[in-house]
XYZ file of N, CA and C in Angstrom:
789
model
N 0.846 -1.189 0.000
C 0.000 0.000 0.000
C 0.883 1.241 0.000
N 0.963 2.028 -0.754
C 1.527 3.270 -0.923
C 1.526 4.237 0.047
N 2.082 5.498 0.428
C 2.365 6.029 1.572
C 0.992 7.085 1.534
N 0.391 7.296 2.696
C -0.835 7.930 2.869
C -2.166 7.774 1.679
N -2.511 6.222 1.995
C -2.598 5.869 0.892
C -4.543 6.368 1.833
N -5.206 6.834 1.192
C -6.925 6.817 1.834
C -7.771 5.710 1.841
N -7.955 5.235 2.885
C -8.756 3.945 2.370
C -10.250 3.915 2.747
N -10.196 4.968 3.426
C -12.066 5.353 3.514
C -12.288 7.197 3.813
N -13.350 7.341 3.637
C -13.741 9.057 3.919
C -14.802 9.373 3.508
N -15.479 9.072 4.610
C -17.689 8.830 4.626
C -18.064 9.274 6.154
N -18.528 10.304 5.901
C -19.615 10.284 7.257
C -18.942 10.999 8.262
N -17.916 12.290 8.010
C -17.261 12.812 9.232
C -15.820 12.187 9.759
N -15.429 10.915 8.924
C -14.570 9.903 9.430
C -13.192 9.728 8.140
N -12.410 9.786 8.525
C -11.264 9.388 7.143
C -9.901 9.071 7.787
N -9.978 7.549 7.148
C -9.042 6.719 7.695
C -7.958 6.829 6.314
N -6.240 7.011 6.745
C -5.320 6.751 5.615
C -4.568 6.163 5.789
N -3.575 5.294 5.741
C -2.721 4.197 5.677
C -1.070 4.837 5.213
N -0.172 4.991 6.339
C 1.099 5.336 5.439
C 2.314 4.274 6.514
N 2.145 2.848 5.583
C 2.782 1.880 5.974
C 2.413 0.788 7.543
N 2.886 1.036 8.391
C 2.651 0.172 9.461
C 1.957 1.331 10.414
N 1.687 2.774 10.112
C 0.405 3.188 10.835
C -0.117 4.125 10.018
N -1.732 3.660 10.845
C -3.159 4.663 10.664
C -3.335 5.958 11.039
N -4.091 6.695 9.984
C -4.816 7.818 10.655
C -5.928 7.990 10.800
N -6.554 8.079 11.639
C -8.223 8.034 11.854
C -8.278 9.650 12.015
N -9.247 10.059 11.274
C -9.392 11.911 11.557
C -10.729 12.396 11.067
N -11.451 12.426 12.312
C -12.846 13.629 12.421
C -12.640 14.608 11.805
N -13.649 14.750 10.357
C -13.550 15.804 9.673
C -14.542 16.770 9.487
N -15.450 16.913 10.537
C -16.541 17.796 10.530
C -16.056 18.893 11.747
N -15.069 19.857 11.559
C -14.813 20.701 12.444
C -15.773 21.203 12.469
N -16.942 22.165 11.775
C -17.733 23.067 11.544
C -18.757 22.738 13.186
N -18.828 21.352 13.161
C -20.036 21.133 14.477
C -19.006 20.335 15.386
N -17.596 20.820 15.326
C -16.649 20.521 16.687
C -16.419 18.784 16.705
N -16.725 18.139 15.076
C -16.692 16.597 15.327
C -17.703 16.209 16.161
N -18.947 16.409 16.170
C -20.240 16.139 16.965
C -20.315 14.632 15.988
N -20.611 13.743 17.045
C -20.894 12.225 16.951
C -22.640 12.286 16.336
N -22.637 10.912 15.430
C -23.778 10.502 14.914
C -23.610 9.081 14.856
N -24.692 8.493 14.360
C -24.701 7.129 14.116
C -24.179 6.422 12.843
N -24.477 7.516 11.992
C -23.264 7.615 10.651
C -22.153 7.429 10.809
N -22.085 8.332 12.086
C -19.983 8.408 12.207
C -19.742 7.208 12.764
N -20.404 7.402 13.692
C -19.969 5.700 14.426
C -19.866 4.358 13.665
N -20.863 4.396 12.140
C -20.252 3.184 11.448
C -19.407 3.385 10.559
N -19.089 4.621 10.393
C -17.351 5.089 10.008
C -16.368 4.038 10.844
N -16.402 4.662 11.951
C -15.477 4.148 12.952
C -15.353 2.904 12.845
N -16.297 2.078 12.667
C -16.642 0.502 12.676
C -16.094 0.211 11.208
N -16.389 0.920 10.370
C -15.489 0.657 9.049
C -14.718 0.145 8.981
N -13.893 1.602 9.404
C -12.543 2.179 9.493
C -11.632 0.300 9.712
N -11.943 0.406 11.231
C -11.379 -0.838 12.064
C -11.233 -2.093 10.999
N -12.307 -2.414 10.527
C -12.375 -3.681 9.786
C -11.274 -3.276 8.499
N -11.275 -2.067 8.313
C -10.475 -2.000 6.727
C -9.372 -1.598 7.268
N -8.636 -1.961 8.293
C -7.112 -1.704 8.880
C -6.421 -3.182 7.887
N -5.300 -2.202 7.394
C -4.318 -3.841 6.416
C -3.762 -4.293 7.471
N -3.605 -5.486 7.184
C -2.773 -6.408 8.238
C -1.221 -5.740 8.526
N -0.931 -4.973 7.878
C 0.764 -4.248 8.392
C 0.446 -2.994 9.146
N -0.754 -2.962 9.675
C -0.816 -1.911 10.673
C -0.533 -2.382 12.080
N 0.220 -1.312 12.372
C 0.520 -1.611 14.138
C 0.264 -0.174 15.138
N 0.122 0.644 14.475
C -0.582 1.616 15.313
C -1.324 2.389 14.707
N -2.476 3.013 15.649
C -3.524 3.665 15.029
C -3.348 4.636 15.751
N -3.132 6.220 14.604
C -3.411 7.314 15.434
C -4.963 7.827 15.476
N -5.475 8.644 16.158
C -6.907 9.286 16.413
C -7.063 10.922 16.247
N -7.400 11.724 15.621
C -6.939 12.714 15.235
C -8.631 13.299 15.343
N -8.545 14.877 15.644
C -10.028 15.336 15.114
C -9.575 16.741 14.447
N -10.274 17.019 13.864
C -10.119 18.241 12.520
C -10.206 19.860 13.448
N -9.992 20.550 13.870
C -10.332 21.568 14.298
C -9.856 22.029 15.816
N -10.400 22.880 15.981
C -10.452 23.706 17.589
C -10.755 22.613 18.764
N -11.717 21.300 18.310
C -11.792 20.140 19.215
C -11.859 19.044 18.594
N -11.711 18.110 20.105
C -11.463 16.798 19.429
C -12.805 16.070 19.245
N -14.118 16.326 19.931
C -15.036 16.067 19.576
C -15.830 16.447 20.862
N -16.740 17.028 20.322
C -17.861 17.818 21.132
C -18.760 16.969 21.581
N -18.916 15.506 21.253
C -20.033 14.322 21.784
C -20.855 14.487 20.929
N -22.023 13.824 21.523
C -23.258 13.537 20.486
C -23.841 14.632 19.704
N -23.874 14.767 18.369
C -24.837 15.756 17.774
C -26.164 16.026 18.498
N -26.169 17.224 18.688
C -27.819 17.115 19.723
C -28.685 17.344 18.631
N -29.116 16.837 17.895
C -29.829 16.585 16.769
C -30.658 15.186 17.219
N -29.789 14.400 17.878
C -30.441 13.195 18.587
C -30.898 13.210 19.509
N -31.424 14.364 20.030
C -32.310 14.541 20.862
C -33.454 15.390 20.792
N -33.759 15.694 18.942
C -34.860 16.275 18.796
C -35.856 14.703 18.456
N -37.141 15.196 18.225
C -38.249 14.648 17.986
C -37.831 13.414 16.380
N -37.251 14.436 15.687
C -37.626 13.605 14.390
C -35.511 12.914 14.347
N -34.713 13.389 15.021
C -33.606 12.696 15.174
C -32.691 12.882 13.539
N -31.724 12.101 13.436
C -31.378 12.035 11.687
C -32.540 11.090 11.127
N -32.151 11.862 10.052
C -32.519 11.067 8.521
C -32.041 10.131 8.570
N -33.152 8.685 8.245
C -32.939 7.394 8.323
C -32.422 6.942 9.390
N -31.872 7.747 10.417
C -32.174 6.660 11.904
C -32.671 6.885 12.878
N -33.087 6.074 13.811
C -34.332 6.051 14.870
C -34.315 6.979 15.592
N -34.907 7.987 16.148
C -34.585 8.791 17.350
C -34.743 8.190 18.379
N -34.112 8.785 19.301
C -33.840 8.515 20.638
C -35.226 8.065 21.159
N -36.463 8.889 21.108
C -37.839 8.418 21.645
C -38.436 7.248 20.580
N -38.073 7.401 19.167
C -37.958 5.468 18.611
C -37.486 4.425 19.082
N -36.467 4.668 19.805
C -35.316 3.646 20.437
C -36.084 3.299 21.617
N -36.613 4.038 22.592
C -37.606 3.866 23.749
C -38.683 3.149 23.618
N -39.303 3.353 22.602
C -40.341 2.655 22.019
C -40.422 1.576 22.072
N -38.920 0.677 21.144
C -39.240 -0.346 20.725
C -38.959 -1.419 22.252
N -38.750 -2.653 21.739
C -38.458 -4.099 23.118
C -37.095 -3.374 23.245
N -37.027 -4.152 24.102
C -35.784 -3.964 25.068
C -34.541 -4.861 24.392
N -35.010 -5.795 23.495
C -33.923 -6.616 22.498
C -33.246 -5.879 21.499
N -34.616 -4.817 21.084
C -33.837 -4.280 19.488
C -33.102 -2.959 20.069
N -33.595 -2.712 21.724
C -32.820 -1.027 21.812
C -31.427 -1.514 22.346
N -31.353 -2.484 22.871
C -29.797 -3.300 23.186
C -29.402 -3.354 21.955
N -29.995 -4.110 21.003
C -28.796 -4.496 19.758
C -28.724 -3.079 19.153
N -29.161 -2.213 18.834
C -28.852 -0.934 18.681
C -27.849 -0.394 19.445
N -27.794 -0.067 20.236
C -26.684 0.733 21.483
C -24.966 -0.650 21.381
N -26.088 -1.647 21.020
C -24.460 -2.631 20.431
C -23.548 -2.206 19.521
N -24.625 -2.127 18.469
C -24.294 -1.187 16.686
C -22.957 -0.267 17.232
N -23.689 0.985 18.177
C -23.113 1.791 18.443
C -21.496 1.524 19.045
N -21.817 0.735 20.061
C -20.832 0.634 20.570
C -19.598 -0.392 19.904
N -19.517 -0.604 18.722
C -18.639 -1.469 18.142
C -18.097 -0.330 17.449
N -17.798 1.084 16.979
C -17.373 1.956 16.706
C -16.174 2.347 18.043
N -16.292 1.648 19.031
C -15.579 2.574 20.159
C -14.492 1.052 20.530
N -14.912 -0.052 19.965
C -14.423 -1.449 20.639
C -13.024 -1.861 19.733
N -12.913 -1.969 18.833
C -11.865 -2.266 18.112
C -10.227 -1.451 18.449
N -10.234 -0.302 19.052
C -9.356 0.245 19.154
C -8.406 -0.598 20.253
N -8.881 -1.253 20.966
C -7.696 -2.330 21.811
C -7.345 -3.315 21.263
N -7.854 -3.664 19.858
C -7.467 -5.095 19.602
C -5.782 -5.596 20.055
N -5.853 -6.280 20.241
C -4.063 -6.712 20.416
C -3.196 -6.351 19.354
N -3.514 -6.649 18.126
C -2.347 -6.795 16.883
C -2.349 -4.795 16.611
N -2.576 -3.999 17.597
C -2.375 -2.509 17.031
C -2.328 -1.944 18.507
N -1.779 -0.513 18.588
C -1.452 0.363 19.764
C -1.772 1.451 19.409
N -3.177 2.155 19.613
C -4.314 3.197 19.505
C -3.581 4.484 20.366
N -3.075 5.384 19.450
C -3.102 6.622 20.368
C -4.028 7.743 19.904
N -4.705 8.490 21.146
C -5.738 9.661 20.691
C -5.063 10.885 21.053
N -5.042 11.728 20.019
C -4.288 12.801 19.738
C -5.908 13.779 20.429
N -5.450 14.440 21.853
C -6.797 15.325 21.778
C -6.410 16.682 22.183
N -7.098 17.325 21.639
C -7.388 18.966 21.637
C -8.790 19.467 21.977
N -8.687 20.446 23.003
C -9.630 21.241 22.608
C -11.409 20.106 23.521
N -12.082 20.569 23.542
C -13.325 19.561 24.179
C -13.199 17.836 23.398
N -13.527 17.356 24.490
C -13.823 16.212 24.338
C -14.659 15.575 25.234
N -15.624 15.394 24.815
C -17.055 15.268 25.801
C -17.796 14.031 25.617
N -18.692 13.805 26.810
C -19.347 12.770 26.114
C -18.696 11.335 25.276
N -19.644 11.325 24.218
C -19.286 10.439 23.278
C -17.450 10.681 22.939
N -17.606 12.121 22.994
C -15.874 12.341 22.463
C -14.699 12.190 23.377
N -15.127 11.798 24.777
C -14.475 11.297 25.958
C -14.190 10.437 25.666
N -15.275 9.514 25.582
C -15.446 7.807 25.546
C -14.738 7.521 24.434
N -14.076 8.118 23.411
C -14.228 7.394 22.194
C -12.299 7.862 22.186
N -12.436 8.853 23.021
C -10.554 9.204 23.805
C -10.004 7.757 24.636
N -10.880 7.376 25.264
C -10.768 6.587 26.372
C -10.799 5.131 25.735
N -11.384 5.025 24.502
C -11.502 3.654 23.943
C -10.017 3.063 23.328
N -9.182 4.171 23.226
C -7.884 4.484 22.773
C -7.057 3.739 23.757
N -5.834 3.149 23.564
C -4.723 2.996 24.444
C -4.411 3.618 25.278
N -3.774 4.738 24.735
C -2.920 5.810 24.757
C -3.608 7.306 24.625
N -3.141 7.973 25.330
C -3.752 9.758 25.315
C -2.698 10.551 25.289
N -2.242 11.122 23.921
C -1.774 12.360 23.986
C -2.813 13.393 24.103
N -2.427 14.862 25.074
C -3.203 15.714 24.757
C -2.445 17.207 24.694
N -3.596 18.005 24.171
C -3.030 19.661 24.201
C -3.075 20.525 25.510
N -2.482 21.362 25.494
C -2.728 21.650 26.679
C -3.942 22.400 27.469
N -4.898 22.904 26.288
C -6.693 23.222 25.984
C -7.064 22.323 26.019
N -6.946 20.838 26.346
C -8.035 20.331 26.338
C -8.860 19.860 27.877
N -10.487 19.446 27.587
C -10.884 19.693 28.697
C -12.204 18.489 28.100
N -11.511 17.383 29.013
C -12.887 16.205 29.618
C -13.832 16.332 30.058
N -14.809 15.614 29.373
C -16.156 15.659 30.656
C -17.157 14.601 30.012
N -17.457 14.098 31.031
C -19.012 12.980 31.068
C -19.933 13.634 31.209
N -20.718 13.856 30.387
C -21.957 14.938 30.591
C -23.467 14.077 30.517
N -23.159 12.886 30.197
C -24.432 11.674 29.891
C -25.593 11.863 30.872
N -24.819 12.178 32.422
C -25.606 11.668 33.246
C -26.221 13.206 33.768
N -25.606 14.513 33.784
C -26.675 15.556 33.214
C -27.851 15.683 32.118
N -27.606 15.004 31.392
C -28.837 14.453 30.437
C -29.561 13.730 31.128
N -29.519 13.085 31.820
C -30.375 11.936 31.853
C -30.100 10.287 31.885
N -29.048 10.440 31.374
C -28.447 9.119 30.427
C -27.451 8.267 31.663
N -26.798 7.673 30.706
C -25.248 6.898 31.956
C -24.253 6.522 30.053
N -23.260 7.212 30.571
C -22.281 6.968 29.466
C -22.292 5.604 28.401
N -22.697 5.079 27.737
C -23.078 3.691 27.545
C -21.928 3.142 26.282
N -20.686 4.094 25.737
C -20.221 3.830 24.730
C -18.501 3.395 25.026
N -18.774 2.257 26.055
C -18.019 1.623 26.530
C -16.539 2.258 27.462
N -17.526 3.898 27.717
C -16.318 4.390 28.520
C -15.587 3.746 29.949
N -16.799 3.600 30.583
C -16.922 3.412 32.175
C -15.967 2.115 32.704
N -15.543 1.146 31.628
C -14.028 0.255 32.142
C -13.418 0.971 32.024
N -12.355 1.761 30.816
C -11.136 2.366 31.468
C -11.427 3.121 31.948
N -12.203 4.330 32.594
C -12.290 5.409 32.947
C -11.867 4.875 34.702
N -12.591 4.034 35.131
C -12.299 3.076 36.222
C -10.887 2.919 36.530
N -10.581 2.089 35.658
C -9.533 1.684 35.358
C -8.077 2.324 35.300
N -8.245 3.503 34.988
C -7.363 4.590 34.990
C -7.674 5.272 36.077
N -8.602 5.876 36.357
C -8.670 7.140 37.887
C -9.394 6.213 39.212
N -9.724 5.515 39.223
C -10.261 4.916 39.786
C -11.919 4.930 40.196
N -12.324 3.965 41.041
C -14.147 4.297 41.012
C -14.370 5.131 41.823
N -13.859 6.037 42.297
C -14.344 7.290 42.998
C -14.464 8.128 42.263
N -13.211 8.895 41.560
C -13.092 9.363 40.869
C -13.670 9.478 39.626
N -14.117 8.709 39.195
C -14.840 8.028 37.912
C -15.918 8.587 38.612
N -16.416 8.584 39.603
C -18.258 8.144 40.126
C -18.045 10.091 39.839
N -16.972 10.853 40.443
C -17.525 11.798 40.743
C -17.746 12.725 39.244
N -16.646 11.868 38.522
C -16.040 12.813 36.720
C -17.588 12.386 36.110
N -18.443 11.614 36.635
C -19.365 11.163 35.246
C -20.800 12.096 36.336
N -20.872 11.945 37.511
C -21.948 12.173 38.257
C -22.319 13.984 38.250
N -20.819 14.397 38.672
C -20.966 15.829 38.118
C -20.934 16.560 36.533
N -20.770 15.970 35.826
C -20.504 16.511 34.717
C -19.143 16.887 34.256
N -18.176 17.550 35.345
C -17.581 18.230 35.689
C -16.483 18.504 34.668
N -15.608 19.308 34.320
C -14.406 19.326 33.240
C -13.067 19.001 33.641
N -12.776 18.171 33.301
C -11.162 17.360 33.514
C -10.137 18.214 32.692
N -9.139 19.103 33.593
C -8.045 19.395 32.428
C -7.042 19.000 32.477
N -6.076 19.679 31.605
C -4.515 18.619 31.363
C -3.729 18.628 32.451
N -3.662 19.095 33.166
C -2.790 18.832 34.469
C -3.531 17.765 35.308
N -4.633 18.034 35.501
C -5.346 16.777 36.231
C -5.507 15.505 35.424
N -5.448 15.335 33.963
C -5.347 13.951 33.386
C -4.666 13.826 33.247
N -3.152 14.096 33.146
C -2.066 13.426 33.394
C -1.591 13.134 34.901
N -2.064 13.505 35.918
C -1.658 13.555 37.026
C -2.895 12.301 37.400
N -3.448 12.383 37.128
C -4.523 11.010 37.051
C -4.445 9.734 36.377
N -3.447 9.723 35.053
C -3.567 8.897 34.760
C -3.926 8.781 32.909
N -5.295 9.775 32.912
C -6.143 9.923 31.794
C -5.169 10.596 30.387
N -4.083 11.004 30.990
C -3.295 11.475 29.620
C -2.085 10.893 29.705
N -1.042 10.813 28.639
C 0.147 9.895 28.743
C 1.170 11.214 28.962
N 0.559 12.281 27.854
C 1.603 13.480 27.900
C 1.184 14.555 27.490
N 0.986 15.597 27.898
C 0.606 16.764 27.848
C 1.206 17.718 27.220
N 0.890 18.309 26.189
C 1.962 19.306 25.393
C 1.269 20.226 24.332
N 2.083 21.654 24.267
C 1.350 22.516 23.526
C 0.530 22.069 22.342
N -0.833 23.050 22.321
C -1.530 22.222 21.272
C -0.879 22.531 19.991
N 0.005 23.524 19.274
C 0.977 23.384 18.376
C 2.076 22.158 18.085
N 1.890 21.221 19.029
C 3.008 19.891 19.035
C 2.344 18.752 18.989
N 0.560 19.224 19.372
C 0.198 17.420 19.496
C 0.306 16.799 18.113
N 0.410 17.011 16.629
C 0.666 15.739 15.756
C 2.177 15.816 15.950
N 2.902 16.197 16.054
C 4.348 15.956 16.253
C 4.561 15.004 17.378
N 3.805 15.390 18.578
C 4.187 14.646 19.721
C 3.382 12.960 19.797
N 2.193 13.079 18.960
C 1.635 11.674 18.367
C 2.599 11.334 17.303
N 3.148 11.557 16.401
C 4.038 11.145 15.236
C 5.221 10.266 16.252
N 5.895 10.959 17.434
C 6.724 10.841 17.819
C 6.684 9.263 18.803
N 5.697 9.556 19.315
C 5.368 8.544 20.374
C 4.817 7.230 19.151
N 4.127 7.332 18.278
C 4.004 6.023 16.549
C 5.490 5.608 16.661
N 6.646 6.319 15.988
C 7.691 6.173 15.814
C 8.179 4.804 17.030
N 8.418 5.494 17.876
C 8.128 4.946 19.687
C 8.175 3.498 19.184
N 6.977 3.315 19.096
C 5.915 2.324 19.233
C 6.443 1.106 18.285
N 6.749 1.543 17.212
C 7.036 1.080 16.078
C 8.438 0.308 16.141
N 9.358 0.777 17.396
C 10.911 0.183 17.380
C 11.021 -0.932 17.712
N 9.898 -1.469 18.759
C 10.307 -2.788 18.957
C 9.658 -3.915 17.813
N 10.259 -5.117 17.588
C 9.406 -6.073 17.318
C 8.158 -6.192 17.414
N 7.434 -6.276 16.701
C 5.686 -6.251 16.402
C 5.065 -7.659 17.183
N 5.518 -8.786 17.449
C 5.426 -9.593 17.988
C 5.188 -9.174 19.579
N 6.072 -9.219 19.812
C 6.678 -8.569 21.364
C 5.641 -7.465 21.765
N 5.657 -6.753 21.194
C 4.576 -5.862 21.729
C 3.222 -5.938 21.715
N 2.713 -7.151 20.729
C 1.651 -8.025 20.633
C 1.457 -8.505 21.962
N 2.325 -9.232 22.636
C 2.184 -10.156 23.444
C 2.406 -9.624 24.718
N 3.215 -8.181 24.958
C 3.354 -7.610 25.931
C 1.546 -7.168 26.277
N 1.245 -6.204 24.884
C -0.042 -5.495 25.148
C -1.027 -6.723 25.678
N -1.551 -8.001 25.126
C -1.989 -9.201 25.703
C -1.799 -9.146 26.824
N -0.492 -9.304 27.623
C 0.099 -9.602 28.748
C -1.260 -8.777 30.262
N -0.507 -7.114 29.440
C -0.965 -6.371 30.236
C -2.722 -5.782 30.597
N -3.051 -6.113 29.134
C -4.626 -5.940 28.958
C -5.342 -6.717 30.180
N -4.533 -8.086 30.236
C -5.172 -9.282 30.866
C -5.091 -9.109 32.098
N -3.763 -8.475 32.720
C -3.583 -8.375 34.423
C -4.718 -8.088 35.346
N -5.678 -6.632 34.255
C -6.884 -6.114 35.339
C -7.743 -7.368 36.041
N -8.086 -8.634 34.976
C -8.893 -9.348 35.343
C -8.436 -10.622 35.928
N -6.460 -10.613 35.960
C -6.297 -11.963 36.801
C -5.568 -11.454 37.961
N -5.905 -12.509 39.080
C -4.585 -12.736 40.473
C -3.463 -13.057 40.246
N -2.771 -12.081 40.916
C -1.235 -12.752 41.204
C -0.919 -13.302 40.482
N -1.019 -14.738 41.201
C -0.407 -15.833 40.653
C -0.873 -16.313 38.859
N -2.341 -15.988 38.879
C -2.907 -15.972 37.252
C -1.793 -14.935 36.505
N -1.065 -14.093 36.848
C -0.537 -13.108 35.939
C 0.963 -13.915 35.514
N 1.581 -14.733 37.005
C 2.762 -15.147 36.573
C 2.872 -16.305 35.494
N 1.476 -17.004 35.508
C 1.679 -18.138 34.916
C 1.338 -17.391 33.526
N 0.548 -16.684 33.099
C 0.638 -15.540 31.952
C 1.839 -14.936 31.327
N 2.393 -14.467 32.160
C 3.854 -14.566 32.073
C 4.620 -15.387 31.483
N 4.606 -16.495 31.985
C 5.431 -17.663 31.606
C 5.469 -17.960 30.169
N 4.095 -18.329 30.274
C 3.782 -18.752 28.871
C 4.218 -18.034 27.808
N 3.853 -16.570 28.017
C 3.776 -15.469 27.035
C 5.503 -15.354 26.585
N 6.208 -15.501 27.616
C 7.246 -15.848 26.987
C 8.086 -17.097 26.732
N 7.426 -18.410 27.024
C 7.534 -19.119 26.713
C 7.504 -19.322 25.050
N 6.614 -18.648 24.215
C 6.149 -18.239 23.316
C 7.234 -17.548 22.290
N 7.365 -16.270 22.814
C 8.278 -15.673 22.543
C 9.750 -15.933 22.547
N 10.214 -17.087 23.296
C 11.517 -17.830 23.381
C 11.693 -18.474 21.567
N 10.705 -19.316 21.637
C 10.752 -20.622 20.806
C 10.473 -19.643 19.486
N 9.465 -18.565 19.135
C 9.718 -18.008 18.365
C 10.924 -17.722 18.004
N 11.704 -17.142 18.895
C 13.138 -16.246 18.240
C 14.103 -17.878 18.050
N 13.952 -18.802 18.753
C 15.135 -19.873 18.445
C 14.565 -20.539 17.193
N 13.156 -20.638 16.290
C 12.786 -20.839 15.040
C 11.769 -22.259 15.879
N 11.385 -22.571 16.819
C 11.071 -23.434 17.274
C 9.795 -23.722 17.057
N 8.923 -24.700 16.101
C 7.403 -24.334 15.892
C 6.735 -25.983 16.909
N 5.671 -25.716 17.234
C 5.312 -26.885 17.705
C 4.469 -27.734 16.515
C-alpha cells in the first residue's frame, strides 16, 4: 500500500494508511466533530479496513476540538434522517434497543485489539461520546486546551459507549463516580496527574508529539509488543499468581519463536 494511501472518507470519518500506521481523523470541524450514528459506522469501518501491516492507530479530530459528543440533533423529535430517534429507540423491546446501542458501541471497541497500539491525539473539548471514544484508545496524547467531561448523566443518560471500564480503570471508582456524576471538566494537568493522559503538550506539538510517540511504538518487534499489550490488557482481570503463569507462557512463546522453534 503506498504512503498515505486513503482507504475510507464517509460520514465525518477518514481513515489513511502510510505503511505500518493509521490515521483516523474527524472531519466535521464546523459542528466541533459532533458524533452521529453515521460516524460511528465510520469508525466501525474504518477498524475492519485496517491492512494487516498496521501496528498503530493514530486518532486525530479536525479543528479547535477533538469532539464535542453527540450531535444534539439526537435529541430532537424527528432525530437524523434514516435513523431512529432517541424516543424510537424507547419505544421499541428492550432486544432491538440493546442491539442498537451494540451497533453503536462497536465503533468505540476495536481500538484495543491486540495486533495494534491506539493513540488519541486530543485537543480542545472532548465530551461525552468524544471522551469515551478518547478513552476507547490505548494511549492519550493531549493539548494543553483540552478539557474532559461525562456529561451523559446531566442528560439523563449513563455513558453507555463503553467508557466506564477504562475510565475506572485509569482514575479509579471514585473518581470516575464523581467525573461522570458531576458533569464536571477534567483538564490537562489533572489527566495526566490522574492517569487519563500519557503526555501533555502545547496544542501546536500534538501531531508531532503523536508522530513521535508512533515512531516509539514502532521500534520494537511487532510480535513482542503483541504479546506484551496481551500480557498487560489481561492483568486487570487476573490474580497474582494468574498473571505469573501468563507470564510464563507469554514468553515461553516468545523464546521458541526467536530460536525458530514451531510446535
Amino acid at each position: 500500500m503506498t504512503s498515505l494511501d486513503s482507504v475510507l472518507d464517509k460520514d465525518g470519518v477518514r481513515l489513511t494508511v502510510d505503511d505500518a500506521v493509521a490515521t483516523v481523523t474527524l472531519t466535521n470541524p464546523a459542528k466541533r466533530n459532533a458524533q452521529s450514528p453515521a460516524l460511528w459506522r465510520a469508525l466501525t469501518e474504518a477498524g475492519r479496513a485496517l491492512p494487516g501491516s498496521v501496528r498503530v492507530v493514530v486518532l486525530h479530530g479536525e479543528g479547535k476540538s477533538f469532539s464535542a459528543g453527540l450531535d444534539r440533533q439526537a435529541f430532537t423529535p424527528e432525530g437524523f434522517d434514516g435513523e431512529p430517534s432517541f424516543l424510537d429507540m424507547a419505544r421499541g423491546s428492550e432486544a432491538e434497543l440493546d442491539a442498537t446501542i451494540a451497533e453503536y458501541q462497536e465503533a468505540f471497541t476495536w481500538w484495543r485489539r491486540n495486533d495494534i497500539v491506539s493513540i488519541a491525539a486530543v485537543q480542545g473539548h472532548a465530551i461525552g461520546a468524544g471522551f469515551q471514544l478518547a478513552l476507547a484508545c490505548d494511549l492519550r496524547i493531549v493539548a494543553e486546551d483540552v478539557q474532559f467531561a461525562m456529561r451523559e448523566t446531566s442528560l439523563g443518560l449513563v455513558p453507555d459507549l463503553t467508557g466506564t471500564h477504562p475510565l475506572v480503570n485509569l482514575v479509579g471508582y471514585a473518581r470516575a463516580l464523581e467525573i461522570c456524576a458531576t458533569g464536571r471538566f477534567v483538564h490537562a494537568e489533572e489527566a495526566e496527574r490522574t492517569g487519563l493522559a500519557n503526555l501533555v503538550v502545547p496544542a501546536g506539538e500534538l501531531d508531532a508529539a503523536a508522530r513521535d510517540l508512533a515512531g516509539a511504538l514502532l521500534a520494537a518487534p511487532r510480535d513482542a509488543v503483541v504479546e506484551t499489550k496481551a500480557l498487560l490488557s489481561g492483568a486487570v482481570s487476573r490474580g497474582y499468581e494468574e498473571q505469573r503463569v501468563a507470564e510464563r507462557a507469554a514468553q515461553g512463546r516468545r523464546l521458541r519463536d526467536l530460536a525458530g522453534i514451531t510446535d
